JSON list of C-alpha atoms in Angstrom, two decimals:
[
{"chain": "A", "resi": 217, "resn": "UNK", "atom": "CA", "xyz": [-28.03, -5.06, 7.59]},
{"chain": "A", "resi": 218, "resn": "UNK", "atom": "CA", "xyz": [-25.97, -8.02, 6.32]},
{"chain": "A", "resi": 219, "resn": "UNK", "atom": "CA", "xyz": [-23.30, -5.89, 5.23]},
{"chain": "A", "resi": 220, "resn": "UNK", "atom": "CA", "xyz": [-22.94, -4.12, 8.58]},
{"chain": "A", "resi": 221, "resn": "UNK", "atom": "CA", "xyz": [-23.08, -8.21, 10.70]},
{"chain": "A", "resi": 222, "resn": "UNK", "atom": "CA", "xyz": [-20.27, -9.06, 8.19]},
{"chain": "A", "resi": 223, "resn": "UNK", "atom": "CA", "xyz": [-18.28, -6.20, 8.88]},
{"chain": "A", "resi": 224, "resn": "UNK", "atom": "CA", "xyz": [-18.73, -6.46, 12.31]},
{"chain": "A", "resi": 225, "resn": "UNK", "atom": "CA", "xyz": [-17.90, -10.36, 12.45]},
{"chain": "A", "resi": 226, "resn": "UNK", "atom": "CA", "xyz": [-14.45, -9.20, 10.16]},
{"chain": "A", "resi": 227, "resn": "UNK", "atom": "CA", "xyz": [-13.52, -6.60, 12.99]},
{"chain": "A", "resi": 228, "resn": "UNK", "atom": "CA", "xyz": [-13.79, -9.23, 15.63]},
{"chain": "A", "resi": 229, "resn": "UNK", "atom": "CA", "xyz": [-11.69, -11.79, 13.22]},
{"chain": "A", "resi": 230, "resn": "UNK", "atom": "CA", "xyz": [-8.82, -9.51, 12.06]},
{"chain": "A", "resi": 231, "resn": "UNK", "atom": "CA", "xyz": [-6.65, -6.19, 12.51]},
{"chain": "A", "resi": 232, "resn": "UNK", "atom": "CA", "xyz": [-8.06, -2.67, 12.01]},
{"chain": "A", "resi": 233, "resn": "UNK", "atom": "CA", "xyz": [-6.32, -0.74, 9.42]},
{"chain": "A", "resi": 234, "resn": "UNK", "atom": "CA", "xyz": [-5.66, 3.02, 10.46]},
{"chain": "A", "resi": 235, "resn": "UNK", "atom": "CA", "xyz": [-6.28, 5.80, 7.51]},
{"chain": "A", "resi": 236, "resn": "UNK", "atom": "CA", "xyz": [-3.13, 7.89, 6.34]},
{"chain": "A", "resi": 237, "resn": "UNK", "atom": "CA", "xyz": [-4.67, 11.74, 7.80]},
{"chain": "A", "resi": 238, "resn": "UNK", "atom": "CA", "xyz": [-6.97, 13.12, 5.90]},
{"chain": "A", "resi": 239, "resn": "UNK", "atom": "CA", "xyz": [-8.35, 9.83, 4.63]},
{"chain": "A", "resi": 240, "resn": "UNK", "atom": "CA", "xyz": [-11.60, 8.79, 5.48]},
{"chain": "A", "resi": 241, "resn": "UNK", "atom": "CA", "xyz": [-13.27, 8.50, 8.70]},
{"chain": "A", "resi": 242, "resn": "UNK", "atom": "CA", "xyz": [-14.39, 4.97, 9.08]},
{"chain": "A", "resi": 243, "resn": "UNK", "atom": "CA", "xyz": [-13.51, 1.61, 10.49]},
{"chain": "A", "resi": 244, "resn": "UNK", "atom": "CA", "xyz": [-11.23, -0.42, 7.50]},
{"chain": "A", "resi": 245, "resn": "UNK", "atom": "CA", "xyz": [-10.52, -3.76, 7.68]},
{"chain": "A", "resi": 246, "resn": "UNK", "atom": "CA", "xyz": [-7.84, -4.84, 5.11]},
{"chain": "A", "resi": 247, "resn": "UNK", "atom": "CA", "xyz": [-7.33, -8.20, 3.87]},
{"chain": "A", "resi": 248, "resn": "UNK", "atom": "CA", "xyz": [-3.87, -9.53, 5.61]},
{"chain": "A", "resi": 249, "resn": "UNK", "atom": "CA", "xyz": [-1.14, -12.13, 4.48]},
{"chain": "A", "resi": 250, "resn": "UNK", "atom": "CA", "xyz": [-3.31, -14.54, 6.43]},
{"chain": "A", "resi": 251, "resn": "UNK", "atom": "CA", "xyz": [-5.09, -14.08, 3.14]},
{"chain": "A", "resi": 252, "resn": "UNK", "atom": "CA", "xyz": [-3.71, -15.10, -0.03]},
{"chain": "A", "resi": 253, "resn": "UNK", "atom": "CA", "xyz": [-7.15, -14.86, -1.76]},
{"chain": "A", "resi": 254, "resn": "UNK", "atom": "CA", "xyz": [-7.90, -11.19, -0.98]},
{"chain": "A", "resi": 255, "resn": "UNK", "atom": "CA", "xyz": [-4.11, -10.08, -0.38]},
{"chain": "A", "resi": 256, "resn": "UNK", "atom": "CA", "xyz": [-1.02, -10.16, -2.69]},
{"chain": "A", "resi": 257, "resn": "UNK", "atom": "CA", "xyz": [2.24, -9.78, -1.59]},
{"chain": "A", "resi": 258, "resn": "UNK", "atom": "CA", "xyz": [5.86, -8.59, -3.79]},
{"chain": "A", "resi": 259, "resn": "UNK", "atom": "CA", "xyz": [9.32, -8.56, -2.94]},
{"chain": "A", "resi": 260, "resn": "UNK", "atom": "CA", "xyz": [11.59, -6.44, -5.02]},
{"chain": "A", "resi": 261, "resn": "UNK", "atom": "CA", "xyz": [15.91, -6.24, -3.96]},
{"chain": "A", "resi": 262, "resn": "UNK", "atom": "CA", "xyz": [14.48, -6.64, -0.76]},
{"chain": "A", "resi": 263, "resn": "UNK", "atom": "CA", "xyz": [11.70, -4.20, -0.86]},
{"chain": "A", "resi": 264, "resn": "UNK", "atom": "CA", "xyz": [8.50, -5.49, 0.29]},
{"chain": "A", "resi": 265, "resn": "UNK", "atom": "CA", "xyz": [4.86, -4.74, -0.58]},
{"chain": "A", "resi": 266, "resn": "UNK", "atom": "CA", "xyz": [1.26, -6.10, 0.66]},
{"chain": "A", "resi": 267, "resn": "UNK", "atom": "CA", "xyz": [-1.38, -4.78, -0.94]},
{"chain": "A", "resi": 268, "resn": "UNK", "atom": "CA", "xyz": [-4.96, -5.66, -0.85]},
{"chain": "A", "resi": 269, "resn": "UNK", "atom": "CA", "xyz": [-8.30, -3.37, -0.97]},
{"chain": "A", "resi": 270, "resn": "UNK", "atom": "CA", "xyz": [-12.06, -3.83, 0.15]},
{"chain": "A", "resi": 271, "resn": "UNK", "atom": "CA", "xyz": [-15.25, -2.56, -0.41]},
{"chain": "A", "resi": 272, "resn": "UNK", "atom": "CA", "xyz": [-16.59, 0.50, 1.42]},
{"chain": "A", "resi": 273, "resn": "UNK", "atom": "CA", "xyz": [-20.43, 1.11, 1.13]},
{"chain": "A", "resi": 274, "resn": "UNK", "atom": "CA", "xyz": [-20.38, 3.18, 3.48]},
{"chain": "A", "resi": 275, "resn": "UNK", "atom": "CA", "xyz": [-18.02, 5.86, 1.13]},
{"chain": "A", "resi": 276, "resn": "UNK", "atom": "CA", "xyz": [-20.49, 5.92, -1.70]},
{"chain": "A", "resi": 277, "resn": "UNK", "atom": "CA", "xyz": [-19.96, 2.14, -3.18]},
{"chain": "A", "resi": 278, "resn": "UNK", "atom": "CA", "xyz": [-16.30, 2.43, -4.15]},
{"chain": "A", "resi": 279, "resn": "UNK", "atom": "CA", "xyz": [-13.25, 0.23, -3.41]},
{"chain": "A", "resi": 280, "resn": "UNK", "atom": "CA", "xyz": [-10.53, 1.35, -0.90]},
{"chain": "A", "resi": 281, "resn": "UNK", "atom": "CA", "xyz": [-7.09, -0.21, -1.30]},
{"chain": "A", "resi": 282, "resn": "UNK", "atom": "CA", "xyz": [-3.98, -0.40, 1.01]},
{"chain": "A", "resi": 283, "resn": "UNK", "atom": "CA", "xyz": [-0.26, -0.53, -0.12]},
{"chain": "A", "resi": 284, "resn": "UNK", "atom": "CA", "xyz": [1.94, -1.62, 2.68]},
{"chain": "A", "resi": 285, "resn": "UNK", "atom": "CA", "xyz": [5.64, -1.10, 1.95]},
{"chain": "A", "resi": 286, "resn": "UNK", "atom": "CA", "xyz": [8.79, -1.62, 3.76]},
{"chain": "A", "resi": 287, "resn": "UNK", "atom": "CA", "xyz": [12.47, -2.90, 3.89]},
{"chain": "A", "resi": 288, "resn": "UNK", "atom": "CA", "xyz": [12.65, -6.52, 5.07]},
{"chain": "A", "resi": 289, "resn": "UNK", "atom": "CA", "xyz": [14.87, -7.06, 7.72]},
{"chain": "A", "resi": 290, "resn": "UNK", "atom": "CA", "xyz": [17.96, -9.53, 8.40]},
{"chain": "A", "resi": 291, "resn": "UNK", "atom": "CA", "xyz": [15.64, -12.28, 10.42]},
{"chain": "A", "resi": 292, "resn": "UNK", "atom": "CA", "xyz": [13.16, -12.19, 7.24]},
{"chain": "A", "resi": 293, "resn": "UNK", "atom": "CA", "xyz": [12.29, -14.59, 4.39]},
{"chain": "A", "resi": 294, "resn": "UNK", "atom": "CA", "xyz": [13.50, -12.99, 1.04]},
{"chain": "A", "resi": 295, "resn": "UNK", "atom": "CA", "xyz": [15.58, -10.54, 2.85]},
{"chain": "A", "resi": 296, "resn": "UNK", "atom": "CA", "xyz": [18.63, -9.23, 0.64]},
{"chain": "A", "resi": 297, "resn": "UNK", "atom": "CA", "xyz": [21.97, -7.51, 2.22]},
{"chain": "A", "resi": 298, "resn": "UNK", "atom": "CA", "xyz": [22.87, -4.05, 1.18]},
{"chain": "A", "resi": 299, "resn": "UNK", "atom": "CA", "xyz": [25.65, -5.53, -0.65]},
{"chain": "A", "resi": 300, "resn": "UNK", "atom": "CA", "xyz": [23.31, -7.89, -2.50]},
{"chain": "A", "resi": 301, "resn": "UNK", "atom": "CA", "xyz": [20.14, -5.37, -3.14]},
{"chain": "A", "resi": 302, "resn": "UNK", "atom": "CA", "xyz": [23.35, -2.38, -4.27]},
{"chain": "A", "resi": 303, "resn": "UNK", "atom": "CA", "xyz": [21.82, 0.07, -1.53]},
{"chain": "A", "resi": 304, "resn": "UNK", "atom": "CA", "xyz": [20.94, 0.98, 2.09]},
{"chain": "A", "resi": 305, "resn": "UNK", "atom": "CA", "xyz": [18.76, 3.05, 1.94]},
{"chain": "A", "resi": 306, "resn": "UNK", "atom": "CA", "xyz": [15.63, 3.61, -1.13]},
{"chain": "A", "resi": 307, "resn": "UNK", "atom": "CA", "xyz": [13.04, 6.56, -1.90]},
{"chain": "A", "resi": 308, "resn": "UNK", "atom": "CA", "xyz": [9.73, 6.07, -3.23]},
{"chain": "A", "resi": 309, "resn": "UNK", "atom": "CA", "xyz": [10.13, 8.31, -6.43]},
{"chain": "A", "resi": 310, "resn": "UNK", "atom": "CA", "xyz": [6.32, 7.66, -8.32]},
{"chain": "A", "resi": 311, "resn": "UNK", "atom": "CA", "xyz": [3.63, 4.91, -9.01]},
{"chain": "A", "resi": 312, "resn": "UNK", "atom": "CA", "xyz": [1.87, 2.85, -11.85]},
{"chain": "A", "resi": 313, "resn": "UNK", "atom": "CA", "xyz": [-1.26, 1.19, -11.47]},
{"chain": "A", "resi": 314, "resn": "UNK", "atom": "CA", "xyz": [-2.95, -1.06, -13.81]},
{"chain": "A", "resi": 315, "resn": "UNK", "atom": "CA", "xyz": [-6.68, -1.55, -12.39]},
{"chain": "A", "resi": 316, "resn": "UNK", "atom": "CA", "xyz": [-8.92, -3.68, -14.97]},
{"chain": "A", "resi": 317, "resn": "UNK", "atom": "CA", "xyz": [-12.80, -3.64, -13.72]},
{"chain": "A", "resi": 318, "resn": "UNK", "atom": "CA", "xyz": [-15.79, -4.25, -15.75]},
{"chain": "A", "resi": 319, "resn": "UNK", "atom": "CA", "xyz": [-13.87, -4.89, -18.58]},
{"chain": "A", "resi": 320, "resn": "UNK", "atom": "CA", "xyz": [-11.84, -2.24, -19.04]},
{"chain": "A", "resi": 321, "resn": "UNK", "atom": "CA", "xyz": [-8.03, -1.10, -18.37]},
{"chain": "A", "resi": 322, "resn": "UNK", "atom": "CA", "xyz": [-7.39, 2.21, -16.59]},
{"chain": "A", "resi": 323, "resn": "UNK", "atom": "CA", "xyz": [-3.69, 2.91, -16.07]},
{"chain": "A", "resi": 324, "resn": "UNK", "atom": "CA", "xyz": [-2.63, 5.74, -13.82]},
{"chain": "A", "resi": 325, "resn": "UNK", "atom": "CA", "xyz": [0.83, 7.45, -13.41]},
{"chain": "A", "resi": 326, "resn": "UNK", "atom": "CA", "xyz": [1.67, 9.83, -10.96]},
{"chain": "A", "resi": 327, "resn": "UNK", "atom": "CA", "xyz": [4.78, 11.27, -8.57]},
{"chain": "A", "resi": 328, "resn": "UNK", "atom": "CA", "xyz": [5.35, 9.82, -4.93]},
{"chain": "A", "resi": 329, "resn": "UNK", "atom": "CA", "xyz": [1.55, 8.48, -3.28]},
{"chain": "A", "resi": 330, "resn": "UNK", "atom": "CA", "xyz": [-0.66, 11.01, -2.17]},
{"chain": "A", "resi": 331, "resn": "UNK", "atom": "CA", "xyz": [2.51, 13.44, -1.61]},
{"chain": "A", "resi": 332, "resn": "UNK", "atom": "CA", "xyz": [4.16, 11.14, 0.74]},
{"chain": "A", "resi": 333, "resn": "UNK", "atom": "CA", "xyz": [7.64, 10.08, -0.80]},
{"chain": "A", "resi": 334, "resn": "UNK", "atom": "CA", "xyz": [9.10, 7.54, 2.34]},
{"chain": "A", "resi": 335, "resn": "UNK", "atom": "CA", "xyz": [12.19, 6.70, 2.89]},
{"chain": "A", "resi": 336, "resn": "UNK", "atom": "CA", "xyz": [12.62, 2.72, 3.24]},
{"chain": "A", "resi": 337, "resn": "UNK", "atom": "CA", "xyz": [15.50, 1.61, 5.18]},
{"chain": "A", "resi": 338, "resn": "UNK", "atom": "CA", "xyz": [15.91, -1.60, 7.45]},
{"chain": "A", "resi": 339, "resn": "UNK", "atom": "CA", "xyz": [12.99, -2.12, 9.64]},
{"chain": "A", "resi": 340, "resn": "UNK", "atom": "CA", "xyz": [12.20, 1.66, 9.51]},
{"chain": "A", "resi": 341, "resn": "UNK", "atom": "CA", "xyz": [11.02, 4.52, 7.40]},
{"chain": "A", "resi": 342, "resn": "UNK", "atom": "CA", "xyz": [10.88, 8.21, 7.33]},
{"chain": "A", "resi": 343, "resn": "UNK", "atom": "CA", "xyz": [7.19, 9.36, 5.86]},
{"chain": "A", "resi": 344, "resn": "UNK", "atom": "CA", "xyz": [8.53, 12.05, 4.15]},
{"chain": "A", "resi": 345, "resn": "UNK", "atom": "CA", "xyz": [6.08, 14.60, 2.29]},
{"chain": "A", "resi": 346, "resn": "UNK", "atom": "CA", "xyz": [6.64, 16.75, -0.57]},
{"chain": "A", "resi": 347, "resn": "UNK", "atom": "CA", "xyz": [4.74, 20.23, -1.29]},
{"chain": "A", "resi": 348, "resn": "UNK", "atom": "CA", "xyz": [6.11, 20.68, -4.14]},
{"chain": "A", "resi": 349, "resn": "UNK", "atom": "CA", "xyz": [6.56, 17.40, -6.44]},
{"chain": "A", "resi": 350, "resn": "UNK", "atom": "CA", "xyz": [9.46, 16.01, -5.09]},
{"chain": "A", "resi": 351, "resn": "UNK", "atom": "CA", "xyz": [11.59, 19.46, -5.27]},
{"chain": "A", "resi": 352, "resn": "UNK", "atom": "CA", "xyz": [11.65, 19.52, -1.22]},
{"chain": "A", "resi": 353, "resn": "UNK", "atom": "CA", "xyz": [10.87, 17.19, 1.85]},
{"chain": "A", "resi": 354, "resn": "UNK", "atom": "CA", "xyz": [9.88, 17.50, 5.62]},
{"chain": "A", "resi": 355, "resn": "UNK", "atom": "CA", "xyz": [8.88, 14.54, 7.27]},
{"chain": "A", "resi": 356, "resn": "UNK", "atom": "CA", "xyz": [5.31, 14.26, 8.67]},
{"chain": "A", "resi": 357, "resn": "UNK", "atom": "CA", "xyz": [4.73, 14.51, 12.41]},
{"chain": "A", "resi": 358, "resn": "UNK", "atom": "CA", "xyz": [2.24, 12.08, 13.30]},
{"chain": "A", "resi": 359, "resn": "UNK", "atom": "CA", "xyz": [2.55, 13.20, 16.87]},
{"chain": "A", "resi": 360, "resn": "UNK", "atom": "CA", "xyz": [2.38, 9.39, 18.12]},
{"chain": "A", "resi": 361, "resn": "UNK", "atom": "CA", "xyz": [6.08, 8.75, 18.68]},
{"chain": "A", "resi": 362, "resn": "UNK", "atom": "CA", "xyz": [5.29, 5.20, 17.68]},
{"chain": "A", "resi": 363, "resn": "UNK", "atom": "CA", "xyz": [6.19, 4.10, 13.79]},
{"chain": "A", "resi": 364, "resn": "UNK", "atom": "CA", "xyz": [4.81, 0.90, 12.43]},
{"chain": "A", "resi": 365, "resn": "UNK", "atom": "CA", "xyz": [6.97, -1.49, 10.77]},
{"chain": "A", "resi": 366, "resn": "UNK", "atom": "CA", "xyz": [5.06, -0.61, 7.02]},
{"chain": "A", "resi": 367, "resn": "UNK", "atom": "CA", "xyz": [4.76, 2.57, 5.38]},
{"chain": "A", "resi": 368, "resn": "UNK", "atom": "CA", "xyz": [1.24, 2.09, 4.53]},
{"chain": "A", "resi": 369, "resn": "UNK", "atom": "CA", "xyz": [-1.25, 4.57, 2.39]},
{"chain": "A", "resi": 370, "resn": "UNK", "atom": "CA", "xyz": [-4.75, 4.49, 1.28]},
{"chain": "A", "resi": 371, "resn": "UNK", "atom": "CA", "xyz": [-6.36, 5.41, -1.84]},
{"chain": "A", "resi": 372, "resn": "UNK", "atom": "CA", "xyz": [-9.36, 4.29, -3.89]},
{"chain": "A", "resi": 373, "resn": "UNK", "atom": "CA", "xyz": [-10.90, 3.87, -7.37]},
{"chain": "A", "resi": 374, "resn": "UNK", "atom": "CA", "xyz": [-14.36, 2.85, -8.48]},
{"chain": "A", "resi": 375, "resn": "UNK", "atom": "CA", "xyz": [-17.11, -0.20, -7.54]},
{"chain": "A", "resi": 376, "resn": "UNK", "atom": "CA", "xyz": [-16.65, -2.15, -10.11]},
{"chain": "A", "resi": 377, "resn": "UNK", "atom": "CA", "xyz": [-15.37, -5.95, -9.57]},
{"chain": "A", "resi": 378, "resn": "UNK", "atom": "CA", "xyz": [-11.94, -6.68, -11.05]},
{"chain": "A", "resi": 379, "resn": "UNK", "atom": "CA", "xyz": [-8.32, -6.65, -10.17]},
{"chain": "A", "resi": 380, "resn": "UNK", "atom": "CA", "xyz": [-5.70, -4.43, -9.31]},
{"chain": "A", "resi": 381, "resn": "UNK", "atom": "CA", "xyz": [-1.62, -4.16, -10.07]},
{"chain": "A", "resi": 382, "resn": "UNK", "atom": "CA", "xyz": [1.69, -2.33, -11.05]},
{"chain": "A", "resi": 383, "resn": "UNK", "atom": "CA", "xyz": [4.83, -0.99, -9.64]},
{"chain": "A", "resi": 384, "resn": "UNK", "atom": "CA", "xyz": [6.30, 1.40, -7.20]},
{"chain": "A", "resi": 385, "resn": "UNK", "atom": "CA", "xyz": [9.45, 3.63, -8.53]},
{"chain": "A", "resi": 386, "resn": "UNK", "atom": "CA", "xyz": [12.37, 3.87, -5.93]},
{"chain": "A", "resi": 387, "resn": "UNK", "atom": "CA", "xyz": [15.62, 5.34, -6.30]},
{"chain": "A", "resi": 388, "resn": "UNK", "atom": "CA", "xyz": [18.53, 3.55, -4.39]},
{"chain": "A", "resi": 389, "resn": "UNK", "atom": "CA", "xyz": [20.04, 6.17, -1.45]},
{"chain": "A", "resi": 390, "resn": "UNK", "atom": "CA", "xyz": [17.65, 8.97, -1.78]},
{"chain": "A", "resi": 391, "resn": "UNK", "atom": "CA", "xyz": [15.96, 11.64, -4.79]},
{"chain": "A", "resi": 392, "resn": "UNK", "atom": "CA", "xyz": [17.94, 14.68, -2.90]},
{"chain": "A", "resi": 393, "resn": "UNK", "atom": "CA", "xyz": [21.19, 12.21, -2.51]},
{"chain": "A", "resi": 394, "resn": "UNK", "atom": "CA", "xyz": [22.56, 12.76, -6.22]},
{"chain": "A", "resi": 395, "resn": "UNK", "atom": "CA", "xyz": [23.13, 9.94, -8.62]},
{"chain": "A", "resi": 396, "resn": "UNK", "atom": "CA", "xyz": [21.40, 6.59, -7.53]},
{"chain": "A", "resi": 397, "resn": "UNK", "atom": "CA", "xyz": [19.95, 3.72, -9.46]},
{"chain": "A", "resi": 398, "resn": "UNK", "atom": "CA", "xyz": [16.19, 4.00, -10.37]},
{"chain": "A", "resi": 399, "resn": "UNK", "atom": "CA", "xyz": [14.08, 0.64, -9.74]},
{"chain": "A", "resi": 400, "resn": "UNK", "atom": "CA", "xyz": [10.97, -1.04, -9.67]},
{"chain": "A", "resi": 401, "resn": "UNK", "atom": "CA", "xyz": [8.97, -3.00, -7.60]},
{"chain": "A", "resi": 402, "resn": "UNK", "atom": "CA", "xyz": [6.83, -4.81, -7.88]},
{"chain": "A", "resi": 403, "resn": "UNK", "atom": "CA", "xyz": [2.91, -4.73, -6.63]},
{"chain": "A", "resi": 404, "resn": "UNK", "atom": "CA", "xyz": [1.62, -8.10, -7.42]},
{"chain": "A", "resi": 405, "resn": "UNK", "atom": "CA", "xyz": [-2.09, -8.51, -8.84]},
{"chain": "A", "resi": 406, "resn": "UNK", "atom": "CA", "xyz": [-4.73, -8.32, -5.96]},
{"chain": "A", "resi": 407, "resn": "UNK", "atom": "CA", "xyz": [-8.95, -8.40, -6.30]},
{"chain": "A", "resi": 408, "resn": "UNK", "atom": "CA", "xyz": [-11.20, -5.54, -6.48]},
{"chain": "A", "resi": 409, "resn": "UNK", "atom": "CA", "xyz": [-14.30, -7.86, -5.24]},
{"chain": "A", "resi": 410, "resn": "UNK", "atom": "CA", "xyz": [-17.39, -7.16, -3.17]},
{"chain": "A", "resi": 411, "resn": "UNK", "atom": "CA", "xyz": [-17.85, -9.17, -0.28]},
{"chain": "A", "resi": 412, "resn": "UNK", "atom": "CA", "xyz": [-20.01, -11.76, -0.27]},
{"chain": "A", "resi": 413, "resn": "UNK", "atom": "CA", "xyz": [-22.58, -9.93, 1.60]},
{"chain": "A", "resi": 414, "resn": "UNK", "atom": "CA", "xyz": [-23.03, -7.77, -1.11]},
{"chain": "A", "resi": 415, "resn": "UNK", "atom": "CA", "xyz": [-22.92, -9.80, -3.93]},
{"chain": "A", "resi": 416, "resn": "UNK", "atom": "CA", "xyz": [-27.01, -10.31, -5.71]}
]
C-alpha cells in the first residue's frame, strides 16, 4: 500500500512517461532533469541524452529505464553547429551498457535499441525500424501525427540496486548514406535504486 500512495503522490508531482509499443502496460513515471539525483544527462557533438530508470513492482520486481535522445537545437545550452559537430544529420547504429548491481558488472552489446535505429536531426527525428539488423528501414507509424522533441525507448534489467551507463553508436549522415564518421555518445552514469517506499 505504501508503494502504490508513493506512486500516486509521483504522478501528481511529475510527467507520465509513455511506453515505446509493445512495452508494458502500466503507468511510468521517469525521473526528469528536475532531478539530478535520479536522472543523468550527456551531450555528445551536440547529441543529447537523459536517461534515468525506476522501479516497477508491479512488472515482477525489476527496474525499467528510459533513454531520451535527441539533437539540441540552435536556442539550446551545449548546442554545436553542423559545421562544428562535422554533420547534419546522425543514425543510431548500436548500444553498450555497463549496468553494475549487487556487485557485479554485466555489459551488453547489441545493434540499434529494440530495432528502432532513429534518425537525429535538429529538433526532430525519424523513428526508423529495422527488420532485418540494420540491412533495411521503414519508419514507424505511430498514427498520432504528433512527434515529441526526444526519441525515447524503454527497456529493463534486473531488481537489484546499483547503477547504470555506456554509450550510444551513431554514424554522422545516415547507415544507408555511404561513408560517414562513426561516434559515440555518451550515456552518463544514472541509479538503479528502489524507492524509498520499498526500501526494508
Amino acid at each position: 500500500l505504501r508503494w502504490f500512495e508513493n506512486h500516486a503522490n509521483l504522478l501528481q508531482k511529475y510527467s507520465v512517461g509513455r511506453l515505446t509499443p509493445g512495452g508494458f502496460k502500466s503507468i511510468l513515471r521517469y525521473p526528469s532533469l528536475n532531478d539530478p539525483t535520479n536522472c543523468s544527462r550527456a551531450v555528445t557533438r551536440g547529441v543529447e541524452v537523459v536517461a534515468s530508470s525506476i522501479y516497477a513492482v508491479e512488472n515482477g520486481g525489476m527496474f525499467v529505464f528510459s533513454i531520451r535522445m535527441r539533437m539540441l537545437r540552435p536556442e539550446e545550452p551545449d548546442y554545436m553547429s553542423p559545421e562544428e559537430r562535422g554533420f547534419d544529420t546522425c543514425q543510431l547504429v548500436s548500444r553498450y551498457w555497463r549496468i553494475t548491481h549487487g556487485g557485479e558488472v554485466e555489459e551488453v552489446r547489441g545493434a540499434g535499441v529494440v530495432g528502432y535505429y532513429p534518425l537525429l536531426r535538429e529538433g526532430d527525428h525519424e523513428s526508423l525500424v529495422s527488420d532485418d539488423g540494420g540491412r533495411t528501414f521503414h519508419e514507424e507509424d505511430s498514427g498520432e501525427g504528433i512527434r515529441e522533441k526526444y526519441f525515447s525507448y524503454q527497456s529493463c534489467t534486473d531488481g537489484e540496486e546499483g547503477s547504470m551507463e555506456g554509450y550510444l553508436q551513431f554514424k554522422a549522415g545516415s547507415i544507408l548514406g555511404g561513408a560517414g564518421e562513426v561516434f559515440d555518445v555518451r550515456v552518463a552514469p544514472f541509479p538503479l535504486k528502489f524507492p524509498q517506499c520499498c526500501q526494508y
